[in-house]
mmCIF file of C-alpha atoms in Angstrom:
data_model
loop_
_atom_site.group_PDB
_atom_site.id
_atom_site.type_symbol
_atom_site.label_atom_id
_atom_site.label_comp_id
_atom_site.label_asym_id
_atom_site.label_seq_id
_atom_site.Cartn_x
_atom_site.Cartn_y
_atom_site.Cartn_z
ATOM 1 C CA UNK A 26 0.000 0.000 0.000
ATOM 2 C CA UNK A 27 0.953 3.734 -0.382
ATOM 3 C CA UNK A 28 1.420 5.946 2.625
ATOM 4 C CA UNK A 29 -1.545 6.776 3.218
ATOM 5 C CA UNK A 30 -3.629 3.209 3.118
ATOM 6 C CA UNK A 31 -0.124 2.002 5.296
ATOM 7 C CA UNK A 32 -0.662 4.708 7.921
ATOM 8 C CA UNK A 33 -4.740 3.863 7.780
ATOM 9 C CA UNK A 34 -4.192 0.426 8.172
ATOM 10 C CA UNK A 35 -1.681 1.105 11.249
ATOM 11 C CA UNK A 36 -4.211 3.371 12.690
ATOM 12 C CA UNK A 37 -7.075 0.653 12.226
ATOM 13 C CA UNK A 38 -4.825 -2.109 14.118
ATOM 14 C CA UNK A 39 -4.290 0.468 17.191
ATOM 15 C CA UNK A 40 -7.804 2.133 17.486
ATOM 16 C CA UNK A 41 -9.410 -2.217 17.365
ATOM 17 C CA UNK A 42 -6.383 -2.683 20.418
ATOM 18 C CA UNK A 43 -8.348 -0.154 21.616
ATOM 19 C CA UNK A 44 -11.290 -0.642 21.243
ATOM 20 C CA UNK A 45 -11.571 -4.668 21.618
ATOM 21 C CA UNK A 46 -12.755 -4.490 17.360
ATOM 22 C CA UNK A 47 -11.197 -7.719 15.294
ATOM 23 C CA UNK A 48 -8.520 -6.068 12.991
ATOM 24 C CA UNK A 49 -5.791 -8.911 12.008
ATOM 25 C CA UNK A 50 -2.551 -7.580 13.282
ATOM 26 C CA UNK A 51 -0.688 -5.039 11.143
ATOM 27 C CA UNK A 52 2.851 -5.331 11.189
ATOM 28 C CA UNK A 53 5.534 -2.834 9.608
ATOM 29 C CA UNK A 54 7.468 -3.809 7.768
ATOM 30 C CA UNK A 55 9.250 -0.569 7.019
ATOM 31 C CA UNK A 56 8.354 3.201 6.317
ATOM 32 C CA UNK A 57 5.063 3.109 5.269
ATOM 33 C CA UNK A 58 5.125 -1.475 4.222
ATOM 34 C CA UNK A 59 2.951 -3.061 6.271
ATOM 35 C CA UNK A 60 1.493 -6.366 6.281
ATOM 36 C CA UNK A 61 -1.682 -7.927 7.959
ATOM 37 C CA UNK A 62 -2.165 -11.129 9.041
ATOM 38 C CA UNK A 63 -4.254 -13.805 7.248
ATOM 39 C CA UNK A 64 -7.419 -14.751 8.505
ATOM 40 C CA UNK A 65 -8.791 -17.895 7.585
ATOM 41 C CA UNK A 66 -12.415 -17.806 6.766
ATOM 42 C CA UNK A 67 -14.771 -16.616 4.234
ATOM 43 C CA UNK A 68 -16.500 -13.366 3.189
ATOM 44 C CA UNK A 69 -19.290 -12.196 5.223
ATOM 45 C CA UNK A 70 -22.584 -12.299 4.175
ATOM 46 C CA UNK A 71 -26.144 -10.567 5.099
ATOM 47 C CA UNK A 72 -28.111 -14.386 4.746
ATOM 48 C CA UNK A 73 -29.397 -15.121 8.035
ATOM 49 C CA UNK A 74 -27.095 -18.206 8.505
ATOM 50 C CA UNK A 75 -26.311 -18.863 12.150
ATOM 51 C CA UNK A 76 -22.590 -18.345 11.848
ATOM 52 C CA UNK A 77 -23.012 -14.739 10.007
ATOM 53 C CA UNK A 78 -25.425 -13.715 12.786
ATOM 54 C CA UNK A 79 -23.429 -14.746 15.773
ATOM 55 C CA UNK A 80 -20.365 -13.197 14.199
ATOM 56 C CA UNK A 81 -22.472 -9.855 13.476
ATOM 57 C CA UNK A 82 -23.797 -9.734 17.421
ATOM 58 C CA UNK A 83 -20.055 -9.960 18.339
ATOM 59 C CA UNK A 84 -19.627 -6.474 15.881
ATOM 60 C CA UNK A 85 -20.196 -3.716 18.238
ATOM 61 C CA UNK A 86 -16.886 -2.527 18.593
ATOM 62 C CA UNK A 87 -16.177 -3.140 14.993
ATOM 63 C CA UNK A 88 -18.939 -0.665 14.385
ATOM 64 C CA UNK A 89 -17.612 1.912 16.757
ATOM 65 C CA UNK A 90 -14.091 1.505 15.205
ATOM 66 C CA UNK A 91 -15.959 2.427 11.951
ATOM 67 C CA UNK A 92 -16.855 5.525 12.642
ATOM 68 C CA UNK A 93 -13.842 6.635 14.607
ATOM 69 C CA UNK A 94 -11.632 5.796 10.962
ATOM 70 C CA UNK A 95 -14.807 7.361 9.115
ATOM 71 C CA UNK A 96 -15.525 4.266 7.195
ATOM 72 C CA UNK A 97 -16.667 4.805 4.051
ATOM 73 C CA UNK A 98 -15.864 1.206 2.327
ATOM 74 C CA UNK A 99 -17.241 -1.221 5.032
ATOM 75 C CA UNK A 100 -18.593 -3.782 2.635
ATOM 76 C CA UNK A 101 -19.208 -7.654 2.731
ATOM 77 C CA UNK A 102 -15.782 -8.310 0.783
ATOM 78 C CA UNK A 103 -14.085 -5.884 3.756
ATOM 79 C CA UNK A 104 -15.175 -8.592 6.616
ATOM 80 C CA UNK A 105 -13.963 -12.103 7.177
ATOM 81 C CA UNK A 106 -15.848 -14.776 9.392
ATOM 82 C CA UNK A 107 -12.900 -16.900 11.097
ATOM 83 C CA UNK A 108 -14.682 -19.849 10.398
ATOM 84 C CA UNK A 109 -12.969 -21.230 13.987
ATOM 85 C CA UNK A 110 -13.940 -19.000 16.526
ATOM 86 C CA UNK A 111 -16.729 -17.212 14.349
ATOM 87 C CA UNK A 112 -15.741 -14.095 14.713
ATOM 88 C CA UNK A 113 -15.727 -10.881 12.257
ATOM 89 C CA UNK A 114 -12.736 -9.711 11.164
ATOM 90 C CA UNK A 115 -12.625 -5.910 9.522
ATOM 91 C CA UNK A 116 -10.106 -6.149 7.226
ATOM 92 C CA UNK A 117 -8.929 -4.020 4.506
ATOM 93 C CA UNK A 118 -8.853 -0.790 6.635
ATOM 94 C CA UNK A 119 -6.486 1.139 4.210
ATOM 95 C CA UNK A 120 -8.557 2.653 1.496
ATOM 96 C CA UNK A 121 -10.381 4.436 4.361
ATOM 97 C CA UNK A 122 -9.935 7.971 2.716
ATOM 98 C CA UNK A 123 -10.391 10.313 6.078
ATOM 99 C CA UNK A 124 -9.484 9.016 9.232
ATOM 100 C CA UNK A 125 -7.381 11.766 10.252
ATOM 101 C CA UNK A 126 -9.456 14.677 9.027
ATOM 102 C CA UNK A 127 -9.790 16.949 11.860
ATOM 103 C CA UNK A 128 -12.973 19.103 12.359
ATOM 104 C CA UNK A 129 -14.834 20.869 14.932
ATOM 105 C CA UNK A 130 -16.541 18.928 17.415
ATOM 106 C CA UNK A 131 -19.826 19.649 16.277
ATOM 107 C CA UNK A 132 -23.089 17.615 16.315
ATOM 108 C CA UNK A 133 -24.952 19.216 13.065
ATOM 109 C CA UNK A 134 -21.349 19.123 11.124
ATOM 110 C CA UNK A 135 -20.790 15.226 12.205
ATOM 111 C CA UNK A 136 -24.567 14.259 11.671
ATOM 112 C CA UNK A 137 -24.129 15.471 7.941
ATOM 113 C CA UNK A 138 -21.205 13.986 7.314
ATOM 114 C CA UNK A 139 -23.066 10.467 8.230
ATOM 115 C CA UNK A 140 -24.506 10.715 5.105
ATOM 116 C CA UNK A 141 -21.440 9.804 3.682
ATOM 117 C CA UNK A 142 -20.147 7.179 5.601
ATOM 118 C CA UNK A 143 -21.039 3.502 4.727
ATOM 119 C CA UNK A 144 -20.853 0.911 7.088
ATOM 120 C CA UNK A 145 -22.211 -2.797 7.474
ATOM 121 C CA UNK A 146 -21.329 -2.719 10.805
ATOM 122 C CA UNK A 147 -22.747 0.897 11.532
ATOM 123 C CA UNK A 148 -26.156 -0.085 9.804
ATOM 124 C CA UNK A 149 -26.324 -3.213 11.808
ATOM 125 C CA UNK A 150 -25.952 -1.031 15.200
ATOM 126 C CA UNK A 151 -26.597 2.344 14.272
ATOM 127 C CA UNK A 152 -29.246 3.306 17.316
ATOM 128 C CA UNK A 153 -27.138 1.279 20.104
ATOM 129 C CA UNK A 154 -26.653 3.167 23.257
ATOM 130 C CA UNK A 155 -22.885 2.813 24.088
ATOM 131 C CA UNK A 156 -22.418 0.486 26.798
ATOM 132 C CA UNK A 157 -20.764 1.265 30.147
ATOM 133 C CA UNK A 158 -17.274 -0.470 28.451
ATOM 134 C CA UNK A 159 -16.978 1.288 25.753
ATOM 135 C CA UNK A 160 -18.000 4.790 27.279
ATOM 136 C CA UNK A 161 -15.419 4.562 29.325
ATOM 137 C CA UNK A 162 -12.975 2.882 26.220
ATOM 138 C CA UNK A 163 -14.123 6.263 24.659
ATOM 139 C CA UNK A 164 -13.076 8.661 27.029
ATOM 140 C CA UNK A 165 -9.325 7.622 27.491
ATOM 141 C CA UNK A 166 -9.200 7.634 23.868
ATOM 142 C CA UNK A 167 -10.537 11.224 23.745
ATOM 143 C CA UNK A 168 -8.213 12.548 26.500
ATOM 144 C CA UNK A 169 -5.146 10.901 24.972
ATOM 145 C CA UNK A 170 -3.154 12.962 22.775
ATOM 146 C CA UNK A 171 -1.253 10.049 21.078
ATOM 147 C CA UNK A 172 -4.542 9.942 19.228
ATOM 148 C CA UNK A 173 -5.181 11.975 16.019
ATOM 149 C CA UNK A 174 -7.609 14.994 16.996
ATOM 150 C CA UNK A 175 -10.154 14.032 14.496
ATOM 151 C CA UNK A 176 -10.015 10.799 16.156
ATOM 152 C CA UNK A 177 -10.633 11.991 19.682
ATOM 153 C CA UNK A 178 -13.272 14.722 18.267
ATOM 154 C CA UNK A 179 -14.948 11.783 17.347
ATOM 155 C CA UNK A 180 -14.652 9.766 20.377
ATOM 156 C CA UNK A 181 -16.092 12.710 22.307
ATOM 157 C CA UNK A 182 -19.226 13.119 19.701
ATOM 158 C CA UNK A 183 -20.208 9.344 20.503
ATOM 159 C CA UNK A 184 -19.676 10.083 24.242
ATOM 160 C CA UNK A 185 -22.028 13.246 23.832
ATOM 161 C CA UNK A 186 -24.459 11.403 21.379
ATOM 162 C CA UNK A 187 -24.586 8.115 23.858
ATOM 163 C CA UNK A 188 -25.145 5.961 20.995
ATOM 164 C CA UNK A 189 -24.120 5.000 18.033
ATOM 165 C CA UNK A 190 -25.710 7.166 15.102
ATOM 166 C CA UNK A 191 -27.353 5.634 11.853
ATOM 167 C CA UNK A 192 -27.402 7.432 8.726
#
């Protein structure tokens, strides 16, 4: 990948540390090489099959992660069931075009730019109150510098918002 989808993908691994999401591990390689891990396992898929729904109730922090990168490309061919342990994997976290954008914290500016954000994982808990967990996950993240500011801007409008927003 290029700089940019390198430093993305990076980002992505730290923020799901964070967070408790399922990135694979990113590992540098050098300036701006990285490489994930393989996942074995198959493309998601919205059919109701027991595996895909189990692995989508597990996708809460997945979704949060989401909109703290400002997914726009969270598709079916971007998540991975681990056909072992059933979990879903967000993978592909690089083409993620503004993670790092900073703006002002501000509820009206952040509700329209919703409109452009598309997420599987966000449309499957959009409406979720943030849990007690993740509140808290939240908060450290928006008080810690070592985070981008457009990152922790973000962090605070979900602690603000108490939920996760839908489009």
């Amino acid at each position: 990948p290029g700089r940019a989808e390198a430093q993305n993908e990076l980002l992505a691994y730290r923020l799901s540390m964070a967070l408790g999401a399922n990135v694979p591990e990113i590992v540098e390689l050098r300036k701006y090489a990285v490489r994930q891990r393989f996942v074995e396992g198959r493309e998601w898929s919205e059919s109701k099959t027991e595996d895909n729904i189990k692995a989508l109730a597990g996708s809460r922090e997945g979704a949060v992660l989401d909109f703290l990168m400002f997914q726009v490309d969270r598709h079916e061919g971007n998540l991975i069931i681990d056909d072992v342990r059933k979990r879903l994997w967000s993978i592909d976290n690089g083409n993620t075009p503004w993670p790092t954008i900073t703006v002002e914290n501000d509820l009206d500016l952040f509700s329209n730019l919703l409109k452009f954000q598309d997420s599987l994982l966000l449309g499957a808990w959009g409406g979720t109150k943030l849990w007690r967990v993740m509140r808290e996950k939240l908060e450290i993240m928006r008080d810690d510098v070592q985070w981008p500011k457009a990152v922790r801007a973000r962090a605070d409008f979900l602690i603000q918002l108490d939920y996760l927003p839908t489009r």
